[in-house]
């Protein structure tokens, strides 16, 4: 019979062995990244039976994918269906098979692909066209995709051109799309499909990209050829990006030389950029626009919101595609427009189902109907056995092991793959498991996926509350708002670092942290301290208080400033007072617009969770007035 001392020795030996294998795994990862296949093979022998061994096998297959036995690849994919590694290897293999035109293997594996991949889609069409030339028709929509497409799509485009399935208008449409995306090189490649006499001058296009006004001031513009007209329209477009009013002046002088479709196209672009810059002329320019995309119509609706023109708000939303107009935001603003225009029954019919959604617009819809935001009672709490059962799943075990090694990207991928297809009870059990392991972001994101059973104590976690409550109280900040902001910034992962260089719970940039440290007279300040919970919250709440004070005490403005910078938040203020919801809706940056809405929505839910006297979301958003130049001068000194 072993003594307690003997059991202790066994435990120590086991932990040491585990730590050693963790080190071997990290070393194997570095060997793979360095392309050292010999070292990787050596370490692989020591990791036999290790929880993360599939990664080592995957890396070894990756290093010799060209020469690997197809059966070995198929075997790995089949054996690791419960891991994202199977899909990653399948994608890599399909791309290789397509590149090498090994269509028999490709056709056998392609139907098992789970995630969309445009490179593989183009290879699939290449394969199908071999047997069925009519499949080429399915390649035509790819021609109008705005982003750069992979090489695998080029043979399809050549085939479309050879089959005369692309008209001159189709070619010019794609050239326009490329130029609008700033891809002069792609526009030049597309132009190669045109007759030589009709291609635009690529050097001239490059010159226009940097000096559009200079081109438009020329007296010898070419209005006769399609290439000349498109080049001039491109110059107006490039100028509209930075100065829509100046572009409108030039276009008013030139438009009579162009056809109706061309005039409407350019006015739509000028109006779009004008709306994003909150130019008061935007709605007038929109009135002259032709057919517009959903993006252009969205900004027409936003320009109308800032102008208080509810008829134009409604007209813009009703002109959108069904998919776009079904978005929560446009359903809410359509209801508001209908209500303002006296069509109350139609408005209520839109607001009632929207009020059942747990988002910014769902909260506003609830309040519009006379209710107030509350968090639903938890309808289910997982048992210890249910949580333990989730923890035994191989994918979850691998995810936890990866998080333990601080391999967050891989851990998130494993976790997301493992919970695919979970029902609400399993999702809440997994969220509880993540919470118990301190993986707060997975707890929140997993709990948010439930459809019928909800637990808002998991969706709106409040870790580090003693620390945060003390700093929020010291700075006179609303604790619920600060929590709402941190939830959006970092999901409470203390050591997280963004690609932009921000770090910690409140995602501080180096310049901001240094500036605040100076204000707080932290003489021994070091950047390495930024991920310490107390330090990060201390610096972050000081900065948040500062921007709040210099922006009229408006949390909406301060939230925008925290994400995009105080100068931008100030420039986005209106000339006349508008609702805070309209200010948030008309923020030009997609990321910041989404961020501000979520922070303010989060704050309302946290206030309810903390038992505070809950302000309505509309009250929190307030009314945003014109810029107070004297009161906001201090913002110029902040980073």
CSV table of C-alpha atoms in Angstrom, one decimal, residues 296-574:
chain,number,residue,atom,x,y,z
A,296,UNK,CA,-25.4,53.4,-51.2
A,297,UNK,CA,-29.0,53.2,-50.1
A,298,UNK,CA,-28.0,52.5,-46.5
A,299,UNK,CA,-26.1,55.8,-46.6
A,300,UNK,CA,-29.0,57.6,-48.2
A,301,UNK,CA,-31.1,56.4,-45.3
A,302,UNK,CA,-28.5,57.6,-42.8
A,303,UNK,CA,-28.2,61.0,-44.5
A,304,UNK,CA,-32.0,61.3,-44.3
A,305,UNK,CA,-31.9,60.4,-40.6
A,306,UNK,CA,-29.4,63.2,-39.8
A,307,UNK,CA,-31.6,65.6,-41.8
A,308,UNK,CA,-34.8,64.5,-40.1
A,309,UNK,CA,-36.3,63.6,-43.5
A,310,UNK,CA,-38.4,60.6,-42.6
A,311,UNK,CA,-39.9,60.3,-46.1
A,312,UNK,CA,-36.5,59.8,-47.6
A,313,UNK,CA,-35.6,57.4,-44.8
A,314,UNK,CA,-38.6,55.2,-45.7
A,315,UNK,CA,-37.9,55.5,-49.5
A,316,UNK,CA,-34.3,54.4,-49.1
A,317,UNK,CA,-35.1,51.4,-47.0
A,318,UNK,CA,-38.0,50.3,-49.3
A,319,UNK,CA,-35.6,50.5,-52.3
A,320,UNK,CA,-33.1,48.0,-50.6
A,321,UNK,CA,-33.0,44.4,-51.4
A,322,UNK,CA,-35.2,42.1,-49.2
A,323,UNK,CA,-32.1,40.7,-47.5
A,324,UNK,CA,-30.7,44.2,-46.6
A,325,UNK,CA,-34.1,45.7,-45.5
A,326,UNK,CA,-34.6,42.7,-43.2
A,327,UNK,CA,-31.6,43.7,-41.1
A,328,UNK,CA,-32.7,44.7,-37.6
A,329,UNK,CA,-31.5,48.2,-38.0
A,330,UNK,CA,-33.5,48.9,-41.1
A,331,UNK,CA,-36.6,47.3,-39.6
A,332,UNK,CA,-36.3,49.6,-36.6
A,333,UNK,CA,-35.7,52.8,-38.6
A,334,UNK,CA,-38.5,51.9,-41.1
A,335,UNK,CA,-40.9,51.5,-38.1
A,336,UNK,CA,-39.8,54.9,-36.8
A,337,UNK,CA,-40.4,56.5,-40.2
A,338,UNK,CA,-43.8,54.9,-40.5
A,339,UNK,CA,-44.7,56.0,-37.0
A,340,UNK,CA,-43.6,59.6,-37.7
A,341,UNK,CA,-45.6,59.6,-41.0
A,342,UNK,CA,-48.7,58.5,-39.1
A,343,UNK,CA,-48.8,54.9,-40.2
A,344,UNK,CA,-48.8,53.6,-36.6
A,345,UNK,CA,-50.3,50.1,-37.2
A,346,UNK,CA,-47.6,49.3,-39.8
A,347,UNK,CA,-44.9,50.5,-37.4
A,348,UNK,CA,-46.2,48.4,-34.5
A,349,UNK,CA,-46.3,45.3,-36.8
A,350,UNK,CA,-42.5,45.8,-37.4
A,351,UNK,CA,-41.6,46.7,-33.8
A,352,UNK,CA,-43.3,43.7,-32.0
A,353,UNK,CA,-41.2,40.9,-33.4
A,354,UNK,CA,-38.1,43.1,-33.3
A,355,UNK,CA,-38.6,43.7,-29.6
A,356,UNK,CA,-38.1,39.9,-29.0
A,357,UNK,CA,-34.5,40.2,-30.2
A,358,UNK,CA,-31.6,40.7,-27.7
A,359,UNK,CA,-29.8,43.5,-29.5
A,360,UNK,CA,-29.5,47.3,-29.7
A,361,UNK,CA,-32.5,47.6,-32.0
A,362,UNK,CA,-34.5,45.1,-30.1
A,363,UNK,CA,-34.1,47.2,-26.9
A,364,UNK,CA,-35.0,50.4,-28.8
A,365,UNK,CA,-38.1,48.6,-30.3
A,366,UNK,CA,-39.2,47.5,-26.8
A,367,UNK,CA,-38.9,51.1,-25.5
A,368,UNK,CA,-40.8,52.4,-28.6
A,369,UNK,CA,-43.6,50.1,-27.6
A,370,UNK,CA,-43.7,51.4,-24.1
A,371,UNK,CA,-41.7,48.6,-22.4
A,372,UNK,CA,-38.3,48.5,-20.8
A,373,UNK,CA,-35.2,46.4,-21.2
A,374,UNK,CA,-34.9,43.4,-18.9
A,375,UNK,CA,-32.8,40.3,-18.9
A,376,UNK,CA,-34.8,37.0,-19.2
A,377,UNK,CA,-34.7,34.7,-16.3
A,378,UNK,CA,-32.3,31.7,-16.7
A,379,UNK,CA,-34.5,28.9,-17.9
A,380,UNK,CA,-31.8,26.2,-17.5
A,381,UNK,CA,-28.7,25.7,-15.3
A,382,UNK,CA,-26.5,22.8,-16.3
A,383,UNK,CA,-25.8,20.1,-13.7
A,384,UNK,CA,-22.2,19.2,-12.6
A,385,UNK,CA,-22.6,16.0,-14.6
A,386,UNK,CA,-23.6,17.9,-17.8
A,387,UNK,CA,-20.7,20.3,-17.5
A,388,UNK,CA,-18.3,17.3,-16.8
A,389,UNK,CA,-19.7,15.5,-19.9
A,390,UNK,CA,-18.9,18.5,-22.1
A,391,UNK,CA,-15.4,18.6,-20.7
A,392,UNK,CA,-14.8,15.0,-21.7
A,393,UNK,CA,-15.4,15.7,-25.4
A,394,UNK,CA,-12.1,15.3,-27.3
A,395,UNK,CA,-12.5,18.6,-29.2
A,396,UNK,CA,-13.2,20.5,-25.9
A,397,UNK,CA,-10.2,18.8,-24.2
A,398,UNK,CA,-7.9,19.9,-27.0
A,399,UNK,CA,-9.3,23.4,-26.9
A,400,UNK,CA,-8.6,23.6,-23.1
A,401,UNK,CA,-5.1,22.2,-23.6
A,402,UNK,CA,-4.4,24.9,-26.3
A,403,UNK,CA,-5.8,27.7,-24.1
A,404,UNK,CA,-3.6,26.4,-21.3
A,405,UNK,CA,-0.5,26.8,-23.6
A,406,UNK,CA,-1.7,30.3,-24.5
A,407,UNK,CA,-2.3,29.3,-28.1
A,408,UNK,CA,-5.6,31.3,-28.2
A,409,UNK,CA,-6.1,31.3,-32.0
A,410,UNK,CA,-5.9,27.5,-32.2
A,411,UNK,CA,-7.9,27.1,-29.0
A,412,UNK,CA,-10.7,29.3,-30.4
A,413,UNK,CA,-10.8,27.3,-33.6
A,414,UNK,CA,-11.0,24.0,-31.7
A,415,UNK,CA,-13.7,25.3,-29.4
A,416,UNK,CA,-15.8,26.7,-32.3
A,417,UNK,CA,-15.6,23.4,-34.2
A,418,UNK,CA,-16.5,21.4,-31.1
A,419,UNK,CA,-19.7,23.3,-30.3
A,420,UNK,CA,-21.0,23.2,-33.9
A,421,UNK,CA,-24.5,21.6,-33.8
A,422,UNK,CA,-24.8,21.9,-30.0
A,423,UNK,CA,-28.4,22.4,-28.7
A,424,UNK,CA,-29.1,25.1,-26.1
A,425,UNK,CA,-28.5,22.9,-23.1
A,426,UNK,CA,-25.1,21.8,-24.4
A,427,UNK,CA,-24.2,25.4,-25.3
A,428,UNK,CA,-25.0,26.6,-21.8
A,429,UNK,CA,-23.0,23.6,-20.3
A,430,UNK,CA,-20.1,24.5,-22.5
A,431,UNK,CA,-20.3,28.2,-21.5
A,432,UNK,CA,-20.3,27.2,-17.9
A,433,UNK,CA,-17.2,25.0,-18.4
A,434,UNK,CA,-15.5,27.9,-20.1
A,435,UNK,CA,-16.3,30.2,-17.2
A,436,UNK,CA,-15.0,27.7,-14.7
A,437,UNK,CA,-11.7,27.6,-16.6
A,438,UNK,CA,-11.5,31.4,-16.8
A,439,UNK,CA,-11.9,31.5,-20.6
A,440,UNK,CA,-14.4,34.3,-20.4
A,441,UNK,CA,-14.6,35.1,-24.1
A,442,UNK,CA,-15.7,31.5,-24.9
A,443,UNK,CA,-18.2,31.6,-22.1
A,444,UNK,CA,-19.8,34.8,-23.5
A,445,UNK,CA,-19.7,33.8,-27.2
A,446,UNK,CA,-21.0,30.3,-26.5
A,447,UNK,CA,-23.9,31.5,-24.3
A,448,UNK,CA,-24.9,34.0,-27.0
A,449,UNK,CA,-25.6,31.2,-29.5
A,450,UNK,CA,-28.6,29.9,-27.7
A,451,UNK,CA,-32.0,30.1,-29.4
A,452,UNK,CA,-34.6,29.3,-26.8
A,453,UNK,CA,-32.9,28.8,-23.4
A,454,UNK,CA,-30.8,31.8,-22.3
A,455,UNK,CA,-28.6,32.6,-19.3
A,456,UNK,CA,-27.7,36.3,-19.3
A,457,UNK,CA,-25.4,35.8,-16.3
A,458,UNK,CA,-23.1,34.0,-18.8
A,459,UNK,CA,-23.7,36.4,-21.6
A,460,UNK,CA,-22.9,39.4,-19.4
A,461,UNK,CA,-20.1,38.1,-17.2
A,462,UNK,CA,-18.7,40.6,-14.6
A,463,UNK,CA,-15.3,39.3,-13.6
A,464,UNK,CA,-12.8,41.5,-11.6
A,465,UNK,CA,-15.7,43.3,-10.1
A,466,UNK,CA,-14.0,44.4,-6.9
A,467,UNK,CA,-11.2,46.1,-8.9
A,468,UNK,CA,-13.4,47.6,-11.6
A,469,UNK,CA,-16.0,48.9,-9.2
A,470,UNK,CA,-13.4,50.6,-7.1
A,471,UNK,CA,-11.8,52.4,-10.1
A,472,UNK,CA,-15.2,53.3,-11.7
A,473,UNK,CA,-16.4,54.7,-8.4
A,474,UNK,CA,-13.2,56.7,-7.9
A,475,UNK,CA,-13.5,58.3,-11.3
A,476,UNK,CA,-17.3,58.8,-11.1
A,477,UNK,CA,-18.0,56.5,-14.0
A,478,UNK,CA,-21.1,54.4,-14.5
A,479,UNK,CA,-20.0,50.8,-13.7
A,480,UNK,CA,-22.4,49.3,-16.1
A,481,UNK,CA,-21.1,51.4,-19.0
A,482,UNK,CA,-17.5,50.5,-18.2
A,483,UNK,CA,-18.4,46.8,-18.1
A,484,UNK,CA,-20.2,47.2,-21.4
A,485,UNK,CA,-17.1,48.8,-23.0
A,486,UNK,CA,-14.7,46.1,-21.6
A,487,UNK,CA,-17.0,43.3,-22.8
A,488,UNK,CA,-16.7,44.8,-26.3
A,489,UNK,CA,-13.0,45.5,-26.1
A,490,UNK,CA,-11.6,42.3,-24.7
A,491,UNK,CA,-14.3,39.9,-23.6
A,492,UNK,CA,-12.4,40.1,-20.2
A,493,UNK,CA,-9.3,38.4,-21.5
A,494,UNK,CA,-6.6,40.2,-19.4
A,495,UNK,CA,-3.6,39.4,-21.5
A,496,UNK,CA,-5.2,39.9,-24.9
A,497,UNK,CA,-3.3,41.9,-27.6
A,498,UNK,CA,-4.8,43.2,-30.8
A,499,UNK,CA,-3.2,43.3,-34.2
A,500,UNK,CA,-3.1,47.1,-33.9
A,501,UNK,CA,-1.0,46.9,-30.8
A,502,UNK,CA,-3.6,47.5,-28.1
A,503,UNK,CA,-3.3,45.4,-24.9
A,504,UNK,CA,-5.2,44.3,-21.8
A,505,UNK,CA,-8.8,44.4,-20.6
A,506,UNK,CA,-9.4,47.9,-21.8
A,507,UNK,CA,-7.2,47.5,-25.0
A,508,UNK,CA,-4.9,50.4,-24.4
A,509,UNK,CA,-2.5,51.6,-27.1
A,510,UNK,CA,1.1,52.3,-26.1
A,511,UNK,CA,0.8,56.1,-26.6
A,512,UNK,CA,-2.5,56.3,-24.7
A,513,UNK,CA,-1.1,54.2,-21.8
A,514,UNK,CA,2.1,56.3,-21.6
A,515,UNK,CA,0.1,59.6,-21.7
A,516,UNK,CA,-2.2,58.5,-18.9
A,517,UNK,CA,0.7,57.1,-16.8
A,518,UNK,CA,2.3,60.6,-17.1
A,519,UNK,CA,-1.0,62.2,-15.9
A,520,UNK,CA,-1.1,59.7,-13.0
A,521,UNK,CA,2.6,60.4,-12.2
A,522,UNK,CA,3.5,56.7,-12.4
A,523,UNK,CA,7.3,57.3,-12.3
A,524,UNK,CA,8.2,53.6,-12.7
A,525,UNK,CA,5.7,52.9,-15.5
A,526,UNK,CA,6.6,50.1,-17.9
A,527,UNK,CA,4.6,48.9,-20.9
A,528,UNK,CA,4.9,45.3,-19.6
A,529,UNK,CA,2.5,46.4,-16.8
A,530,UNK,CA,-0.3,47.1,-19.2
A,531,UNK,CA,-1.9,43.6,-19.0
A,532,UNK,CA,-2.0,43.7,-15.2
A,533,UNK,CA,-5.7,43.9,-14.3
A,534,UNK,CA,-5.5,46.7,-11.7
A,535,UNK,CA,-3.1,48.8,-13.8
A,536,UNK,CA,-5.0,48.4,-17.0
A,537,UNK,CA,-8.3,49.3,-15.4
A,538,UNK,CA,-6.7,52.2,-13.6
A,539,UNK,CA,-5.3,53.7,-16.8
A,540,UNK,CA,-8.3,52.8,-18.9
A,541,UNK,CA,-10.9,54.4,-16.6
A,542,UNK,CA,-8.8,57.5,-16.3
A,543,UNK,CA,-8.7,57.9,-20.0
A,544,UNK,CA,-12.4,57.1,-20.4
A,545,UNK,CA,-13.2,59.8,-17.7
A,546,UNK,CA,-11.1,62.3,-19.6
A,547,UNK,CA,-12.8,61.8,-23.0
A,548,UNK,CA,-16.2,61.8,-21.3
A,549,UNK,CA,-15.5,65.1,-19.6
A,550,UNK,CA,-14.3,66.7,-22.8
A,551,UNK,CA,-17.3,65.4,-24.8
A,552,UNK,CA,-20.1,67.0,-22.8
A,553,UNK,CA,-20.4,64.0,-20.5
A,554,UNK,CA,-22.0,62.0,-23.4
A,555,UNK,CA,-21.3,58.3,-23.1
A,556,UNK,CA,-22.1,57.8,-26.8
A,557,UNK,CA,-19.5,60.3,-27.9
A,558,UNK,CA,-17.0,58.9,-25.4
A,559,UNK,CA,-17.5,55.4,-26.6
A,560,UNK,CA,-16.9,56.5,-30.2
A,561,UNK,CA,-13.8,58.4,-29.1
A,562,UNK,CA,-12.5,55.3,-27.2
A,563,UNK,CA,-12.7,53.3,-30.3
A,564,UNK,CA,-11.9,55.7,-33.2
A,565,UNK,CA,-10.2,58.6,-31.4
A,566,UNK,CA,-11.5,61.8,-29.8
A,567,UNK,CA,-11.0,63.9,-32.9
A,568,UNK,CA,-13.2,61.7,-35.1
A,569,UNK,CA,-15.9,61.5,-32.5
A,570,UNK,CA,-15.9,65.3,-32.4
A,571,UNK,CA,-16.0,65.7,-36.2
A,572,UNK,CA,-19.0,63.4,-36.5
A,573,UNK,CA,-21.1,65.7,-34.3
A,574,UNK,CA,-24.1,67.3,-36.1
